[in-house]
Each structure stands twice: as C-alpha cells, then as structure tokens.
CSV table of C-alpha atoms in Angstrom, one decimal:
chain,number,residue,atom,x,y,z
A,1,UNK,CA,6.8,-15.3,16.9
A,2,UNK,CA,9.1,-13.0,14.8
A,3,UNK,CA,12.6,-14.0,14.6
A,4,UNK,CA,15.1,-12.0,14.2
A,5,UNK,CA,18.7,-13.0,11.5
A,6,UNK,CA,21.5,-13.9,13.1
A,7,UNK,CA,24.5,-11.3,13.2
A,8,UNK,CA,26.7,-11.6,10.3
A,9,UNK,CA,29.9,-13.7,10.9
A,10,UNK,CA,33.0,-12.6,10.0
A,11,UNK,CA,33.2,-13.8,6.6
A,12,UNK,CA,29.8,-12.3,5.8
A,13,UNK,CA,31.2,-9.0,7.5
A,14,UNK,CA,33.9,-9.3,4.4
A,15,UNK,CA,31.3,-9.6,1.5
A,16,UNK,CA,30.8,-7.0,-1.1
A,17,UNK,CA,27.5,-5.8,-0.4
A,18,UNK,CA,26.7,-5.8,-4.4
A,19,UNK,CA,27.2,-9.3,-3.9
A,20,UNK,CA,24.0,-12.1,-4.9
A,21,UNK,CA,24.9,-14.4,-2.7
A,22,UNK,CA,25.0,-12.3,0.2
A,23,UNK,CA,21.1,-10.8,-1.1
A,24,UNK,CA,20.0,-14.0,-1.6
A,25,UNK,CA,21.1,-14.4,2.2
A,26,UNK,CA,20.1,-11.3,3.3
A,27,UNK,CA,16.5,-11.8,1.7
A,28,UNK,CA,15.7,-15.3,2.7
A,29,UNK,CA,16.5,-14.5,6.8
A,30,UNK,CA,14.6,-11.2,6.2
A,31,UNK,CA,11.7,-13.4,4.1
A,32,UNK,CA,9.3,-14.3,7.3
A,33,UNK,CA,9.3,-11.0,8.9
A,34,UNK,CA,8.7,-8.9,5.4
A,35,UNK,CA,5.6,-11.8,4.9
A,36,UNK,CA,4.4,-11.0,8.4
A,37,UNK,CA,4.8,-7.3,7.8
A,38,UNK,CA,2.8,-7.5,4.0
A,39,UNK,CA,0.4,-9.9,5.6
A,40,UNK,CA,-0.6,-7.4,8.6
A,41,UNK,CA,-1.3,-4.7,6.1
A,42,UNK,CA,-3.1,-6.5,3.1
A,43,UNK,CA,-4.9,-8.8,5.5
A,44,UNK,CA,-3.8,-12.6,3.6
A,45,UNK,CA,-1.2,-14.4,3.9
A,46,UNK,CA,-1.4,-15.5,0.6
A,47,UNK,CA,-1.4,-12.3,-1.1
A,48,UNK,CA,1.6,-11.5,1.3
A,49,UNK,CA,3.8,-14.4,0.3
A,50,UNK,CA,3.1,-13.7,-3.0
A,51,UNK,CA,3.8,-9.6,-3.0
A,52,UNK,CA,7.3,-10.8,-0.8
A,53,UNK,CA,8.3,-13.5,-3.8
A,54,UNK,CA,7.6,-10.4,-6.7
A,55,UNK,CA,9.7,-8.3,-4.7
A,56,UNK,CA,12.4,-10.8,-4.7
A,57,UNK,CA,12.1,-11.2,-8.7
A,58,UNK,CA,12.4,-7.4,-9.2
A,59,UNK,CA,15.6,-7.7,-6.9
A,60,UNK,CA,17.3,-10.3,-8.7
A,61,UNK,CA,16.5,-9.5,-12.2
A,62,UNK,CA,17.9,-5.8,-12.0
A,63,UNK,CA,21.3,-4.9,-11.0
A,64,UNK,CA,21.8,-5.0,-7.2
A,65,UNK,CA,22.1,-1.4,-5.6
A,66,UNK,CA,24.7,-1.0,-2.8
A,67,UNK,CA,22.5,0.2,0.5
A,68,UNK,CA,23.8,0.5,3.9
A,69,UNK,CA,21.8,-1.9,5.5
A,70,UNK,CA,20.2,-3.9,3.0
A,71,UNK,CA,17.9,-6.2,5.7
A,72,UNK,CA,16.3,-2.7,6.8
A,73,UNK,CA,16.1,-1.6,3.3
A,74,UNK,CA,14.0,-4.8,2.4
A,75,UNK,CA,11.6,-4.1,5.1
A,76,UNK,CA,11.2,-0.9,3.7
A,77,UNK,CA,10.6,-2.1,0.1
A,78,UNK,CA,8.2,-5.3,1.8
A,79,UNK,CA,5.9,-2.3,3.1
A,80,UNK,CA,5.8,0.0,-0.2
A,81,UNK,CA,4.9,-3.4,-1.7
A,82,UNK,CA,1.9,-3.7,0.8
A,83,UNK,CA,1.0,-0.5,0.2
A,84,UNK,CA,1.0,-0.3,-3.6
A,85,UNK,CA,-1.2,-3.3,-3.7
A,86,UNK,CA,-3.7,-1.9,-1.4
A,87,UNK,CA,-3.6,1.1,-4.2
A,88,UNK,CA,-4.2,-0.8,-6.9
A,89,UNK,CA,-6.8,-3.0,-5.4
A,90,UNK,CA,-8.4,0.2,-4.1
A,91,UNK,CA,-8.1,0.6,-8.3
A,92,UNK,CA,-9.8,-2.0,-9.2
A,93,UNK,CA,-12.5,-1.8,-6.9
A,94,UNK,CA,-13.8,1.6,-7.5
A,95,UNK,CA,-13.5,0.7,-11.1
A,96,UNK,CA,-15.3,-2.6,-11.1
A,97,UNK,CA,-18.1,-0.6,-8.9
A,98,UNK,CA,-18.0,2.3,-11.5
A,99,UNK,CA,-18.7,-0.2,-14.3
A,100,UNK,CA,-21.2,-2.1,-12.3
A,101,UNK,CA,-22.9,1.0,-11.5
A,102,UNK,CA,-23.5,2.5,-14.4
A,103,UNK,CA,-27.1,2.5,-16.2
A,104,UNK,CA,-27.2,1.1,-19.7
A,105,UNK,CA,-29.9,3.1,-20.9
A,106,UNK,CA,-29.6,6.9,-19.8
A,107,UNK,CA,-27.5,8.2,-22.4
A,108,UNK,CA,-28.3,12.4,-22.7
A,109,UNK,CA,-26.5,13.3,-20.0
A,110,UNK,CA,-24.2,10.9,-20.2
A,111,UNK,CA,-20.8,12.9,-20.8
A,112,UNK,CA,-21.7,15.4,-17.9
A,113,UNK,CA,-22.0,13.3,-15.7
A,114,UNK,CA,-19.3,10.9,-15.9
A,115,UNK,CA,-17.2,14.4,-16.3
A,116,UNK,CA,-18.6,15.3,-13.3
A,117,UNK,CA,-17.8,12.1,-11.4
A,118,UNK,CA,-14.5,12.1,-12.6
A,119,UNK,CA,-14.1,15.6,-11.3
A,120,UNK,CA,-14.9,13.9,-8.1
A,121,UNK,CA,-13.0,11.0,-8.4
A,122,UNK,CA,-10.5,13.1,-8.7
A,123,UNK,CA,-10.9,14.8,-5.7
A,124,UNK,CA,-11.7,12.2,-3.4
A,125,UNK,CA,-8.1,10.7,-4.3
A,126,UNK,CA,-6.2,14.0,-4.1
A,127,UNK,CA,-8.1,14.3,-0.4
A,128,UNK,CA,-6.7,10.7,0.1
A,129,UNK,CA,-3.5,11.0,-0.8
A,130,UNK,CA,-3.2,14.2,1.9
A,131,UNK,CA,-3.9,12.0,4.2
A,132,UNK,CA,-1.5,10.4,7.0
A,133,UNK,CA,0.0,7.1,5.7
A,134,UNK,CA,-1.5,5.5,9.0
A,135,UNK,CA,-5.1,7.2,8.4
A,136,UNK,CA,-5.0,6.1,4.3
A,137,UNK,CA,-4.1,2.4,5.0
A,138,UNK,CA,-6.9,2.6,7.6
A,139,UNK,CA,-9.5,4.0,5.6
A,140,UNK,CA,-8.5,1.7,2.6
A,141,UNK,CA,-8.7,-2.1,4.4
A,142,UNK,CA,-11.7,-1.0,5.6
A,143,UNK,CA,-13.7,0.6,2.4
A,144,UNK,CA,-11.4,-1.6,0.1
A,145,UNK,CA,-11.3,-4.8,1.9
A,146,UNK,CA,-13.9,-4.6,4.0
A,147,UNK,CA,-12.6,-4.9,7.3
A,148,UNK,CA,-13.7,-4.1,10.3
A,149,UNK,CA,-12.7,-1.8,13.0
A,150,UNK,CA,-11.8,-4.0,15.2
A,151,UNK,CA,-10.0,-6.6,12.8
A,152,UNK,CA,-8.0,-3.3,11.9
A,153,UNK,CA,-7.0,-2.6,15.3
A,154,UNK,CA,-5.6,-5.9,16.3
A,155,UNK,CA,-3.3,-6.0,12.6
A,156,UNK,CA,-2.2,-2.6,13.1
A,157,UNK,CA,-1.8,-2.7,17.1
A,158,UNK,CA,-4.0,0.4,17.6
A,159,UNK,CA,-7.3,1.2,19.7
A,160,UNK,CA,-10.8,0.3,18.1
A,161,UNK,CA,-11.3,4.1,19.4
A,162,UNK,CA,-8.4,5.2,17.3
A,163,UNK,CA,-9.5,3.4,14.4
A,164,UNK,CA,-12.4,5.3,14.0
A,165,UNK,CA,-10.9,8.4,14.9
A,166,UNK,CA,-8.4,7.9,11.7
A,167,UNK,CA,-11.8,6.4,9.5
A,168,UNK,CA,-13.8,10.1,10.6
A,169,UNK,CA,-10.7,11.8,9.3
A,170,UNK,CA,-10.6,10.3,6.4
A,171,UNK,CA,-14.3,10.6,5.7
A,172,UNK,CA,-14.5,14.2,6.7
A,173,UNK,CA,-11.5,14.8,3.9
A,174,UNK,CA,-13.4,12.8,1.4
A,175,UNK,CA,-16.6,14.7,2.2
A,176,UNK,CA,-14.5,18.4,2.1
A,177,UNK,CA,-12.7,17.3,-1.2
A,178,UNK,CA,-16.4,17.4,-3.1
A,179,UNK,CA,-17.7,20.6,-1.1
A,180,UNK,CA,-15.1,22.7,-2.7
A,181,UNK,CA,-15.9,24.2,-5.7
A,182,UNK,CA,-14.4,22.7,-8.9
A,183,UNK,CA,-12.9,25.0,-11.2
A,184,UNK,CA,-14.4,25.9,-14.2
A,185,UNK,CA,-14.3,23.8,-17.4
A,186,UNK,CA,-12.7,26.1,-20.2
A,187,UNK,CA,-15.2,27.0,-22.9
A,188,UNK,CA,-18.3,26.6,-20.4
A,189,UNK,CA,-20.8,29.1,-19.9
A,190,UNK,CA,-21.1,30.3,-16.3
C-alpha cells in the first residue's frame, strides 16, 4: 500500500524551500515510497533502505538546492540511486567473473587477448548504454542479479512476453556490438 504525504499546511506553504527542516519533512513522508521504488528495481529491500538512507546523507551534508517540487525531485534522485547501483553491481560482477575466469598459466598471448576482450568489453557496454532505460534495467536484473522473467515482470508491472522481448533486444545489441569491426590498433600490421 503506497501512501501518499499529506498536502502541506499553510505554515509549510510559508517555508523557505532551502529550508532543513522542511527537507527533513519532505524526505521522511517521501521515505516509504522512494524505498518501495529502489526496492522494485534492485530487487531487496535491504539494499533499498540502505541506497534511500545514503541518499539522505548526500542531501544533508551538501548545501540544500532550491527545486520546485522537492518530493518529486527525491523520487527522481531515489531511482538514479537504483539505477547507479545496478551499474556498479553490474561492475563488480563482470569483474569478479573476469578475475575468476582467467587461466593462471597461459601467458604468450596474454596481452592480446585481454586487449581484445577489453575491445569487447568495451563494446558490449557502449551497445548497453544505447539501450532504452527500460530494456537496460531489464537485461541487467536478469544477467546481473539473476532474476527471472517472470520475477521481472511482476517488479516492473510488465508482461513475461514483454520481458523477453526487451531481454532479445538487448542480446541482439550485445551480439551486433562484437560483429562490427573494431578499428585498427595504431602501429599494427594489417
């Protein structure tokens, strides 16, 4: 059940909106739907209530910036939070799995190929970061995360059917990104 704040009496209408304690008010009735909003696109609550509470800390340790409608403009900032973390899990993840992948004892071609993987890497994210917002989140909590398609549907409210559609696009842009030809290395022999 979402709630939604109560409309400002008139003595909140009067407030600067620079004001702390009128953040501080804004934040905490906006608190449970920015959790529930992190939480549906990170998949934990946990993570959620903690990505809302370092989002609060940024808020108050840096000067407070005068926006229009500052409840709106924390739901705004609540998403980019979930979405930054599923970045930098996304991170993590391919790095950890680079590591883990990586044979300790073929060292010739070595350098080549990890130049060649990071050509790829490369790639892959540029093709990723093309994609819809929708389509990257989808693809992400379910190679990242490992959700399925149908755990994704209900948290983002879409179709299993339109899940997958979104998951083919984004493997058919991963797949194009490392068909097309690289350029060329400077100093290489053709």
């Amino acid at each position: 059940m979402i709630s939604h704040p109560p409309e400002p009496c008139e003595s909140e209408r009067d407030e600067p909106r620079g004001d702390r304690a009128h953040f501080l008010k804004v934040f905490l009735s906006q608190r449970s739907q920015m959790e529930a909003l992190v939480s549906r696109r990170v998949g934990c609550r946990a993570t959620a209530a903690d990505l809302v509470q370092d989002l609060f800390l940024r808020f108050w340790r840096r000067p407070l910036v005068q926006v229009e409608e500052l409840s709106t403009y924390l739901l705004r900032c609540a998403g980019n939070i979930a979405i930054d973390h599923l970045r930098s899990e996304g991170t993590r993840a391919r790095a950890s799995e680079g590591l883990m992948s990586q044979p300790s004892d073929s060292v010739g071609g070595e350098p080549q190929a990890a130049l060649e993987a990071g050509n790829d890497l490369r790639h892959v994210e540029a093709a990723l970061r093309a994609l819809p917002e929708r389509t990257r989140q989808i693809f992400l909590l379910n190679r990242i995360h490992g959700r399925k398609y149908a755990e994704i549907a209900k948290a983002m409210g879409l179709s299993q059917s339109a899940v997958e559609k979104h998951m083919m696009r984004a493997l058919e842009a991963c797949k194009a990104s490392l068909r097309e030809p690289s350029p060329r290395t400077p100093g290489k022999a053709p």
